[in-house]
C-alpha cells in the first residue's frame, strides 16, 4: 500500500485507486473534534445564557459551571490533540471556547429585558445547557474512553465518583 503524494491516490498491488484522499480521511477525524467543539461551545453559550437570564445573582449555577468548565476545556483539548489538530488551531479554538460563556451571559442579560422575575427563557436555556453537556458526555466522550480496555477499573471508578460528586453538587445547588 503506497500513497501518491501529488495525486492523493492510494496504490495497492500496482492498481491505482483514484481519489481515495488521505487528507479526506484525516479530515473525518478532525470533523469529529469539530463536532465536539461545536457541541461544547453551544453548551457554554447556553450555560452563560442561563446565568445571564437569572433575575438575581445565580451563584449556584455559577459554581456548577466553574466545577466542570475546566474539565470540559480539558476534554476539548484532548479531543483536538487526539485527532491531530495543529497547535495554532487548537489555541484559537480554546480561546474562542473560553469566550462562549461570557458571550452567553451577555445574551441572557439581553433576554431578561429588565424583568426581575423568574422567566421561562431562563428555564429553557438552563435545560438546553444541561442537555448539551449530557449529550457530549454520554455520546462522545465516555464511550470513546471506555472503548480502550486499559485501566478499565480506574475509568469506571472515576466515572462513578464524578457521577456521585456532581449528583451531590446538584442536591446542594
mmCIF file with all atom_site columns, C-alpha atoms in Angstrom:
data_model
loop_
_atom_site.group_PDB
_atom_site.id
_atom_site.type_symbol
_atom_site.label_atom_id
_atom_site.label_alt_id
_atom_site.label_comp_id
_atom_site.label_asym_id
_atom_site.label_entity_id
_atom_site.label_seq_id
_atom_site.pdbx_PDB_ins_code
_atom_site.Cartn_x
_atom_site.Cartn_y
_atom_site.Cartn_z
_atom_site.occupancy
_atom_site.B_iso_or_equiv
_atom_site.pdbx_formal_charge
_atom_site.auth_seq_id
_atom_site.auth_comp_id
_atom_site.auth_asym_id
_atom_site.auth_atom_id
_atom_site.pdbx_PDB_model_num
ATOM 1   C CA . UNK A 1 1   ? 0.000   0.000  0.000  1.00 0.00 ? 1   UNK A CA 1
ATOM 2   C CA . UNK A 1 2   ? 1.514   3.320  -1.057 1.00 0.00 ? 2   UNK A CA 1
ATOM 3   C CA . UNK A 1 3   ? 0.273   6.874  -1.309 1.00 0.00 ? 3   UNK A CA 1
ATOM 4   C CA . UNK A 1 4   ? 0.987   9.077  -4.310 1.00 0.00 ? 4   UNK A CA 1
ATOM 5   C CA . UNK A 1 5   ? 1.552   12.412 -2.567 1.00 0.00 ? 5   UNK A CA 1
ATOM 6   C CA . UNK A 1 6   ? 0.880   14.596 -5.612 1.00 0.00 ? 6   UNK A CA 1
ATOM 7   C CA . UNK A 1 7   ? -2.206  12.767 -6.883 1.00 0.00 ? 7   UNK A CA 1
ATOM 8   C CA . UNK A 1 8   ? -3.664  11.880 -3.478 1.00 0.00 ? 8   UNK A CA 1
ATOM 9   C CA . UNK A 1 9   ? -4.362  8.340  -4.742 1.00 0.00 ? 9   UNK A CA 1
ATOM 10  C CA . UNK A 1 10  ? -3.813  5.043  -2.986 1.00 0.00 ? 10  UNK A CA 1
ATOM 11  C CA . UNK A 1 11  ? -1.941  2.326  -4.829 1.00 0.00 ? 11  UNK A CA 1
ATOM 12  C CA . UNK A 1 12  ? -2.409  -1.259 -3.758 1.00 0.00 ? 12  UNK A CA 1
ATOM 13  C CA . UNK A 1 13  ? -0.523  -4.101 -5.524 1.00 0.00 ? 13  UNK A CA 1
ATOM 14  C CA . UNK A 1 14  ? 0.147   -1.950 -8.576 1.00 0.00 ? 14  UNK A CA 1
ATOM 15  C CA . UNK A 1 15  ? -3.515  -0.926 -9.053 1.00 0.00 ? 15  UNK A CA 1
ATOM 16  C CA . UNK A 1 16  ? -4.333  2.726  -8.531 1.00 0.00 ? 16  UNK A CA 1
ATOM 17  C CA . UNK A 1 17  ? -7.468  3.531  -6.570 1.00 0.00 ? 17  UNK A CA 1
ATOM 18  C CA . UNK A 1 18  ? -8.385  7.001  -7.819 1.00 0.00 ? 18  UNK A CA 1
ATOM 19  C CA . UNK A 1 19  ? -9.366  9.773  -5.469 1.00 0.00 ? 19  UNK A CA 1
ATOM 20  C CA . UNK A 1 20  ? -9.019  7.940  -2.168 1.00 0.00 ? 20  UNK A CA 1
ATOM 21  C CA . UNK A 1 21  ? -7.650  11.028 -0.469 1.00 0.00 ? 21  UNK A CA 1
ATOM 22  C CA . UNK A 1 22  ? -5.675  10.587 2.694  1.00 0.00 ? 22  UNK A CA 1
ATOM 23  C CA . UNK A 1 23  ? -6.442  14.210 3.544  1.00 0.00 ? 23  UNK A CA 1
ATOM 24  C CA . UNK A 1 24  ? -10.131 13.306 3.419  1.00 0.00 ? 24  UNK A CA 1
ATOM 25  C CA . UNK A 1 25  ? -9.599  10.539 5.967  1.00 0.00 ? 25  UNK A CA 1
ATOM 26  C CA . UNK A 1 26  ? -7.724  12.914 8.256  1.00 0.00 ? 26  UNK A CA 1
ATOM 27  C CA . UNK A 1 27  ? -10.477 15.470 7.709  1.00 0.00 ? 27  UNK A CA 1
ATOM 28  C CA . UNK A 1 28  ? -13.035 12.992 9.057  1.00 0.00 ? 28  UNK A CA 1
ATOM 29  C CA . UNK A 1 29  ? -11.070 12.700 12.299 1.00 0.00 ? 29  UNK A CA 1
ATOM 30  C CA . UNK A 1 30  ? -10.842 16.489 12.512 1.00 0.00 ? 30  UNK A CA 1
ATOM 31  C CA . UNK A 1 31  ? -14.568 16.627 11.809 1.00 0.00 ? 31  UNK A CA 1
ATOM 32  C CA . UNK A 1 32  ? -15.215 14.568 14.945 1.00 0.00 ? 32  UNK A CA 1
ATOM 33  C CA . UNK A 1 33  ? -13.237 17.020 17.052 1.00 0.00 ? 33  UNK A CA 1
ATOM 34  C CA . UNK A 1 34  ? -15.117 19.852 15.326 1.00 0.00 ? 34  UNK A CA 1
ATOM 35  C CA . UNK A 1 35  ? -18.457 18.312 16.313 1.00 0.00 ? 35  UNK A CA 1
ATOM 36  C CA . UNK A 1 36  ? -17.323 18.094 19.944 1.00 0.00 ? 36  UNK A CA 1
ATOM 37  C CA . UNK A 1 37  ? -16.106 21.719 19.723 1.00 0.00 ? 37  UNK A CA 1
ATOM 38  C CA . UNK A 1 38  ? -19.434 22.954 18.351 1.00 0.00 ? 38  UNK A CA 1
ATOM 39  C CA . UNK A 1 39  ? -21.442 20.987 20.918 1.00 0.00 ? 39  UNK A CA 1
ATOM 40  C CA . UNK A 1 40  ? -19.338 22.174 23.857 1.00 0.00 ? 40  UNK A CA 1
ATOM 41  C CA . UNK A 1 41  ? -19.371 25.754 22.560 1.00 0.00 ? 41  UNK A CA 1
ATOM 42  C CA . UNK A 1 42  ? -23.159 25.659 22.232 1.00 0.00 ? 42  UNK A CA 1
ATOM 43  C CA . UNK A 1 43  ? -23.316 24.219 25.735 1.00 0.00 ? 43  UNK A CA 1
ATOM 44  C CA . UNK A 1 44  ? -21.105 27.043 27.031 1.00 0.00 ? 44  UNK A CA 1
ATOM 45  C CA . UNK A 1 45  ? -23.285 29.688 25.411 1.00 0.00 ? 45  UNK A CA 1
ATOM 46  C CA . UNK A 1 46  ? -26.427 28.100 26.860 1.00 0.00 ? 46  UNK A CA 1
ATOM 47  C CA . UNK A 1 47  ? -24.957 27.888 30.354 1.00 0.00 ? 47  UNK A CA 1
ATOM 48  C CA . UNK A 1 48  ? -23.944 31.549 30.064 1.00 0.00 ? 48  UNK A CA 1
ATOM 49  C CA . UNK A 1 49  ? -27.459 32.473 28.955 1.00 0.00 ? 49  UNK A CA 1
ATOM 50  C CA . UNK A 1 50  ? -28.815 30.521 31.935 1.00 0.00 ? 50  UNK A CA 1
ATOM 51  C CA . UNK A 1 51  ? -26.744 32.692 34.273 1.00 0.00 ? 51  UNK A CA 1
ATOM 52  C CA . UNK A 1 52  ? -27.444 35.949 32.431 1.00 0.00 ? 52  UNK A CA 1
ATOM 53  C CA . UNK A 1 53  ? -31.211 35.343 32.294 1.00 0.00 ? 53  UNK A CA 1
ATOM 54  C CA . UNK A 1 54  ? -31.496 34.945 36.068 1.00 0.00 ? 54  UNK A CA 1
ATOM 55  C CA . UNK A 1 55  ? -33.325 37.824 37.769 1.00 0.00 ? 55  UNK A CA 1
ATOM 56  C CA . UNK A 1 56  ? -30.924 37.659 40.735 1.00 0.00 ? 56  UNK A CA 1
ATOM 57  C CA . UNK A 1 57  ? -27.312 36.595 41.072 1.00 0.00 ? 57  UNK A CA 1
ATOM 58  C CA . UNK A 1 58  ? -27.197 32.875 40.216 1.00 0.00 ? 58  UNK A CA 1
ATOM 59  C CA . UNK A 1 59  ? -24.228 31.817 42.311 1.00 0.00 ? 59  UNK A CA 1
ATOM 60  C CA . UNK A 1 60  ? -25.425 28.214 42.489 1.00 0.00 ? 60  UNK A CA 1
ATOM 61  C CA . UNK A 1 61  ? -25.399 27.850 38.692 1.00 0.00 ? 61  UNK A CA 1
ATOM 62  C CA . UNK A 1 62  ? -22.091 29.730 38.534 1.00 0.00 ? 62  UNK A CA 1
ATOM 63  C CA . UNK A 1 63  ? -20.494 27.254 40.967 1.00 0.00 ? 63  UNK A CA 1
ATOM 64  C CA . UNK A 1 64  ? -21.788 24.306 38.930 1.00 0.00 ? 64  UNK A CA 1
ATOM 65  C CA . UNK A 1 65  ? -20.386 25.817 35.730 1.00 0.00 ? 65  UNK A CA 1
ATOM 66  C CA . UNK A 1 66  ? -16.999 26.536 37.282 1.00 0.00 ? 66  UNK A CA 1
ATOM 67  C CA . UNK A 1 67  ? -16.899 22.978 38.654 1.00 0.00 ? 67  UNK A CA 1
ATOM 68  C CA . UNK A 1 68  ? -16.998 21.437 35.199 1.00 0.00 ? 68  UNK A CA 1
ATOM 69  C CA . UNK A 1 69  ? -15.698 24.161 32.858 1.00 0.00 ? 69  UNK A CA 1
ATOM 70  C CA . UNK A 1 70  ? -12.054 23.180 33.280 1.00 0.00 ? 70  UNK A CA 1
ATOM 71  C CA . UNK A 1 71  ? -12.936 19.533 32.666 1.00 0.00 ? 71  UNK A CA 1
ATOM 72  C CA . UNK A 1 72  ? -14.828 20.451 29.503 1.00 0.00 ? 72  UNK A CA 1
ATOM 73  C CA . UNK A 1 73  ? -11.862 22.510 28.274 1.00 0.00 ? 73  UNK A CA 1
ATOM 74  C CA . UNK A 1 74  ? -9.506  19.638 29.065 1.00 0.00 ? 74  UNK A CA 1
ATOM 75  C CA . UNK A 1 75  ? -11.736 17.161 27.205 1.00 0.00 ? 75  UNK A CA 1
ATOM 76  C CA . UNK A 1 76  ? -11.923 19.530 24.229 1.00 0.00 ? 76  UNK A CA 1
ATOM 77  C CA . UNK A 1 77  ? -8.153  19.979 24.139 1.00 0.00 ? 77  UNK A CA 1
ATOM 78  C CA . UNK A 1 78  ? -7.639  16.227 24.410 1.00 0.00 ? 78  UNK A CA 1
ATOM 79  C CA . UNK A 1 79  ? -10.095 15.672 21.563 1.00 0.00 ? 79  UNK A CA 1
ATOM 80  C CA . UNK A 1 80  ? -8.155  18.100 19.366 1.00 0.00 ? 80  UNK A CA 1
ATOM 81  C CA . UNK A 1 81  ? -4.783  16.557 20.198 1.00 0.00 ? 81  UNK A CA 1
ATOM 82  C CA . UNK A 1 82  ? -6.102  13.019 19.668 1.00 0.00 ? 82  UNK A CA 1
ATOM 83  C CA . UNK A 1 83  ? -7.381  13.918 16.204 1.00 0.00 ? 83  UNK A CA 1
ATOM 84  C CA . UNK A 1 84  ? -4.199  15.688 15.115 1.00 0.00 ? 84  UNK A CA 1
ATOM 85  C CA . UNK A 1 85  ? -5.421  19.279 15.089 1.00 0.00 ? 85  UNK A CA 1
ATOM 86  C CA . UNK A 1 86  ? -2.499  21.696 14.854 1.00 0.00 ? 86  UNK A CA 1
ATOM 87  C CA . UNK A 1 87  ? -1.337  23.794 17.796 1.00 0.00 ? 87  UNK A CA 1
ATOM 88  C CA . UNK A 1 88  ? -2.345  27.100 16.192 1.00 0.00 ? 88  UNK A CA 1
ATOM 89  C CA . UNK A 1 89  ? -5.924  25.956 15.528 1.00 0.00 ? 89  UNK A CA 1
ATOM 90  C CA . UNK A 1 90  ? -6.127  24.334 18.973 1.00 0.00 ? 90  UNK A CA 1
ATOM 91  C CA . UNK A 1 91  ? -5.089  27.599 20.652 1.00 0.00 ? 91  UNK A CA 1
ATOM 92  C CA . UNK A 1 92  ? -7.565  29.623 18.598 1.00 0.00 ? 92  UNK A CA 1
ATOM 93  C CA . UNK A 1 93  ? -10.414 27.223 19.385 1.00 0.00 ? 93  UNK A CA 1
ATOM 94  C CA . UNK A 1 94  ? -9.624  27.164 23.120 1.00 0.00 ? 94  UNK A CA 1
ATOM 95  C CA . UNK A 1 95  ? -9.552  30.980 23.221 1.00 0.00 ? 95  UNK A CA 1
ATOM 96  C CA . UNK A 1 96  ? -12.885 31.147 21.390 1.00 0.00 ? 96  UNK A CA 1
ATOM 97  C CA . UNK A 1 97  ? -14.293 28.407 23.645 1.00 0.00 ? 97  UNK A CA 1
ATOM 98  C CA . UNK A 1 98  ? -13.320 30.405 26.734 1.00 0.00 ? 98  UNK A CA 1
ATOM 99  C CA . UNK A 1 99  ? -15.286 33.404 25.401 1.00 0.00 ? 99  UNK A CA 1
ATOM 100 C CA . UNK A 1 100 ? -18.513 31.441 24.847 1.00 0.00 ? 100 UNK A CA 1
ATOM 101 C CA . UNK A 1 101 ? -19.857 31.548 28.418 1.00 0.00 ? 101 UNK A CA 1
ATOM 102 C CA . UNK A 1 102 ? -19.320 35.322 28.864 1.00 0.00 ? 102 UNK A CA 1
ATOM 103 C CA . UNK A 1 103 ? -20.984 35.837 25.465 1.00 0.00 ? 103 UNK A CA 1
ATOM 104 C CA . UNK A 1 104 ? -23.886 33.673 26.669 1.00 0.00 ? 104 UNK A CA 1
ATOM 105 C CA . UNK A 1 105 ? -24.161 35.694 29.885 1.00 0.00 ? 105 UNK A CA 1
ATOM 106 C CA . UNK A 1 106 ? -24.484 38.828 27.781 1.00 0.00 ? 106 UNK A CA 1
ATOM 107 C CA . UNK A 1 107 ? -27.185 37.202 25.614 1.00 0.00 ? 107 UNK A CA 1
ATOM 108 C CA . UNK A 1 108 ? -29.036 36.060 28.739 1.00 0.00 ? 108 UNK A CA 1
ATOM 109 C CA . UNK A 1 109 ? -28.879 39.533 30.198 1.00 0.00 ? 109 UNK A CA 1
ATOM 110 C CA . UNK A 1 110 ? -30.385 40.869 26.957 1.00 0.00 ? 110 UNK A CA 1
ATOM 111 C CA . UNK A 1 111 ? -33.265 38.369 27.139 1.00 0.00 ? 111 UNK A CA 1
ATOM 112 C CA . UNK A 1 112 ? -34.122 39.445 30.682 1.00 0.00 ? 112 UNK A CA 1
ATOM 113 C CA . UNK A 1 113 ? -35.286 42.869 29.348 1.00 0.00 ? 113 UNK A CA 1
ATOM 114 C CA . UNK A 1 114 ? -35.340 44.466 32.769 1.00 0.00 ? 114 UNK A CA 1
ATOM 115 C CA . UNK A 1 115 ? -37.914 41.977 34.107 1.00 0.00 ? 115 UNK A CA 1
ATOM 116 C CA . UNK A 1 116 ? -36.878 40.978 37.553 1.00 0.00 ? 116 UNK A CA 1
ATOM 117 C CA . UNK A 1 117 ? -38.878 37.753 37.717 1.00 0.00 ? 117 UNK A CA 1
ATOM 118 C CA . UNK A 1 118 ? -38.079 34.116 37.048 1.00 0.00 ? 118 UNK A CA 1
ATOM 119 C CA . UNK A 1 119 ? -38.656 33.604 33.354 1.00 0.00 ? 119 UNK A CA 1
ATOM 120 C CA . UNK A 1 120 ? -39.469 30.742 31.038 1.00 0.00 ? 120 UNK A CA 1
ATOM 121 C CA . UNK A 1 121 ? -36.478 31.817 28.939 1.00 0.00 ? 121 UNK A CA 1
ATOM 122 C CA . UNK A 1 122 ? -34.124 31.188 31.851 1.00 0.00 ? 122 UNK A CA 1
ATOM 123 C CA . UNK A 1 123 ? -35.523 27.693 32.405 1.00 0.00 ? 123 UNK A CA 1
ATOM 124 C CA . UNK A 1 124 ? -35.325 26.803 28.719 1.00 0.00 ? 124 UNK A CA 1
ATOM 125 C CA . UNK A 1 125 ? -31.699 27.914 28.440 1.00 0.00 ? 125 UNK A CA 1
ATOM 126 C CA . UNK A 1 126 ? -30.750 26.053 31.625 1.00 0.00 ? 126 UNK A CA 1
ATOM 127 C CA . UNK A 1 127 ? -32.337 22.896 30.213 1.00 0.00 ? 127 UNK A CA 1
ATOM 128 C CA . UNK A 1 128 ? -30.560 23.328 26.846 1.00 0.00 ? 128 UNK A CA 1
ATOM 129 C CA . UNK A 1 129 ? -27.260 23.833 28.640 1.00 0.00 ? 129 UNK A CA 1
ATOM 130 C CA . UNK A 1 130 ? -27.692 20.680 30.716 1.00 0.00 ? 130 UNK A CA 1
ATOM 131 C CA . UNK A 1 131 ? -28.881 18.643 27.740 1.00 0.00 ? 131 UNK A CA 1
ATOM 132 C CA . UNK A 1 132 ? -25.948 19.539 25.516 1.00 0.00 ? 132 UNK A CA 1
ATOM 133 C CA . UNK A 1 133 ? -23.477 18.696 28.274 1.00 0.00 ? 133 UNK A CA 1
ATOM 134 C CA . UNK A 1 134 ? -25.120 15.330 28.881 1.00 0.00 ? 134 UNK A CA 1
ATOM 135 C CA . UNK A 1 135 ? -25.185 14.612 25.144 1.00 0.00 ? 135 UNK A CA 1
ATOM 136 C CA . UNK A 1 136 ? -21.499 15.331 24.634 1.00 0.00 ? 136 UNK A CA 1
ATOM 137 C CA . UNK A 1 137 ? -20.514 13.344 27.709 1.00 0.00 ? 137 UNK A CA 1
ATOM 138 C CA . UNK A 1 138 ? -22.654 10.278 27.015 1.00 0.00 ? 138 UNK A CA 1
ATOM 139 C CA . UNK A 1 139 ? -22.398 10.103 23.232 1.00 0.00 ? 139 UNK A CA 1
ATOM 140 C CA . UNK A 1 140 ? -18.876 11.363 22.515 1.00 0.00 ? 140 UNK A CA 1
ATOM 141 C CA . UNK A 1 141 ? -16.501 11.252 25.464 1.00 0.00 ? 141 UNK A CA 1
ATOM 142 C CA . UNK A 1 142 ? -17.476 8.359  27.759 1.00 0.00 ? 142 UNK A CA 1
ATOM 143 C CA . UNK A 1 143 ? -17.875 5.692  25.014 1.00 0.00 ? 143 UNK A CA 1
ATOM 144 C CA . UNK A 1 144 ? -14.554 6.697  23.474 1.00 0.00 ? 144 UNK A CA 1
ATOM 145 C CA . UNK A 1 145 ? -12.777 6.370  26.811 1.00 0.00 ? 145 UNK A CA 1
ATOM 146 C CA . UNK A 1 146 ? -14.388 3.062  27.786 1.00 0.00 ? 146 UNK A CA 1
ATOM 147 C CA . UNK A 1 147 ? -13.626 1.517  24.392 1.00 0.00 ? 147 UNK A CA 1
ATOM 148 C CA . UNK A 1 148 ? -9.974  1.124  25.374 1.00 0.00 ? 148 UNK A CA 1
ATOM 149 C CA . UNK A 1 149 ? -9.764  -1.753 27.890 1.00 0.00 ? 149 UNK A CA 1
ATOM 150 C CA . UNK A 1 150 ? -6.640  -0.352 29.521 1.00 0.00 ? 150 UNK A CA 1
ATOM 151 C CA . UNK A 1 151 ? -7.237  0.826  33.126 1.00 0.00 ? 151 UNK A CA 1
ATOM 152 C CA . UNK A 1 152 ? -10.918 -0.111 32.866 1.00 0.00 ? 152 UNK A CA 1
ATOM 153 C CA . UNK A 1 153 ? -11.434 -0.321 36.639 1.00 0.00 ? 153 UNK A CA 1
ATOM 154 C CA . UNK A 1 154 ? -9.964  3.131  37.262 1.00 0.00 ? 154 UNK A CA 1
ATOM 155 C CA . UNK A 1 155 ? -12.011 4.647  34.431 1.00 0.00 ? 155 UNK A CA 1
ATOM 156 C CA . UNK A 1 156 ? -15.241 3.187  35.802 1.00 0.00 ? 156 UNK A CA 1
ATOM 157 C CA . UNK A 1 157 ? -14.315 4.273  39.310 1.00 0.00 ? 157 UNK A CA 1
ATOM 158 C CA . UNK A 1 158 ? -13.648 7.830  38.110 1.00 0.00 ? 158 UNK A CA 1
ATOM 159 C CA . UNK A 1 159 ? -16.970 7.799  36.245 1.00 0.00 ? 159 UNK A CA 1
ATOM 160 C CA . UNK A 1 160 ? -18.855 6.719  39.371 1.00 0.00 ? 160 UNK A CA 1
ATOM 161 C CA . UNK A 1 161 ? -17.042 9.189  41.648 1.00 0.00 ? 161 UNK A CA 1
ATOM 162 C CA . UNK A 1 162 ? -17.768 12.003 39.181 1.00 0.00 ? 162 UNK A CA 1
ATOM 163 C CA . UNK A 1 163 ? -21.417 10.999 38.935 1.00 0.00 ? 163 UNK A CA 1
ATOM 164 C CA . UNK A 1 164 ? -21.831 10.881 42.723 1.00 0.00 ? 164 UNK A CA 1
ATOM 165 C CA . UNK A 1 165 ? -19.888 14.135 43.173 1.00 0.00 ? 165 UNK A CA 1
ATOM 166 C CA . UNK A 1 166 ? -21.946 16.092 40.670 1.00 0.00 ? 166 UNK A CA 1
ATOM 167 C CA . UNK A 1 167 ? -25.118 14.461 41.972 1.00 0.00 ? 167 UNK A CA 1
ATOM 168 C CA . UNK A 1 168 ? -24.243 15.755 45.444 1.00 0.00 ? 168 UNK A CA 1
ATOM 169 C CA . UNK A 1 169 ? -23.482 19.177 43.954 1.00 0.00 ? 169 UNK A CA 1
ATOM 170 C CA . UNK A 1 170 ? -26.917 19.064 42.292 1.00 0.00 ? 170 UNK A CA 1
ATOM 171 C CA . UNK A 1 171 ? -28.545 18.445 45.675 1.00 0.00 ? 171 UNK A CA 1
ATOM 172 C CA . UNK A 1 172 ? -26.739 21.422 47.137 1.00 0.00 ? 172 UNK A CA 1
ATOM 173 C CA . UNK A 1 173 ? -27.474 23.706 44.200 1.00 0.00 ? 173 UNK A CA 1
#
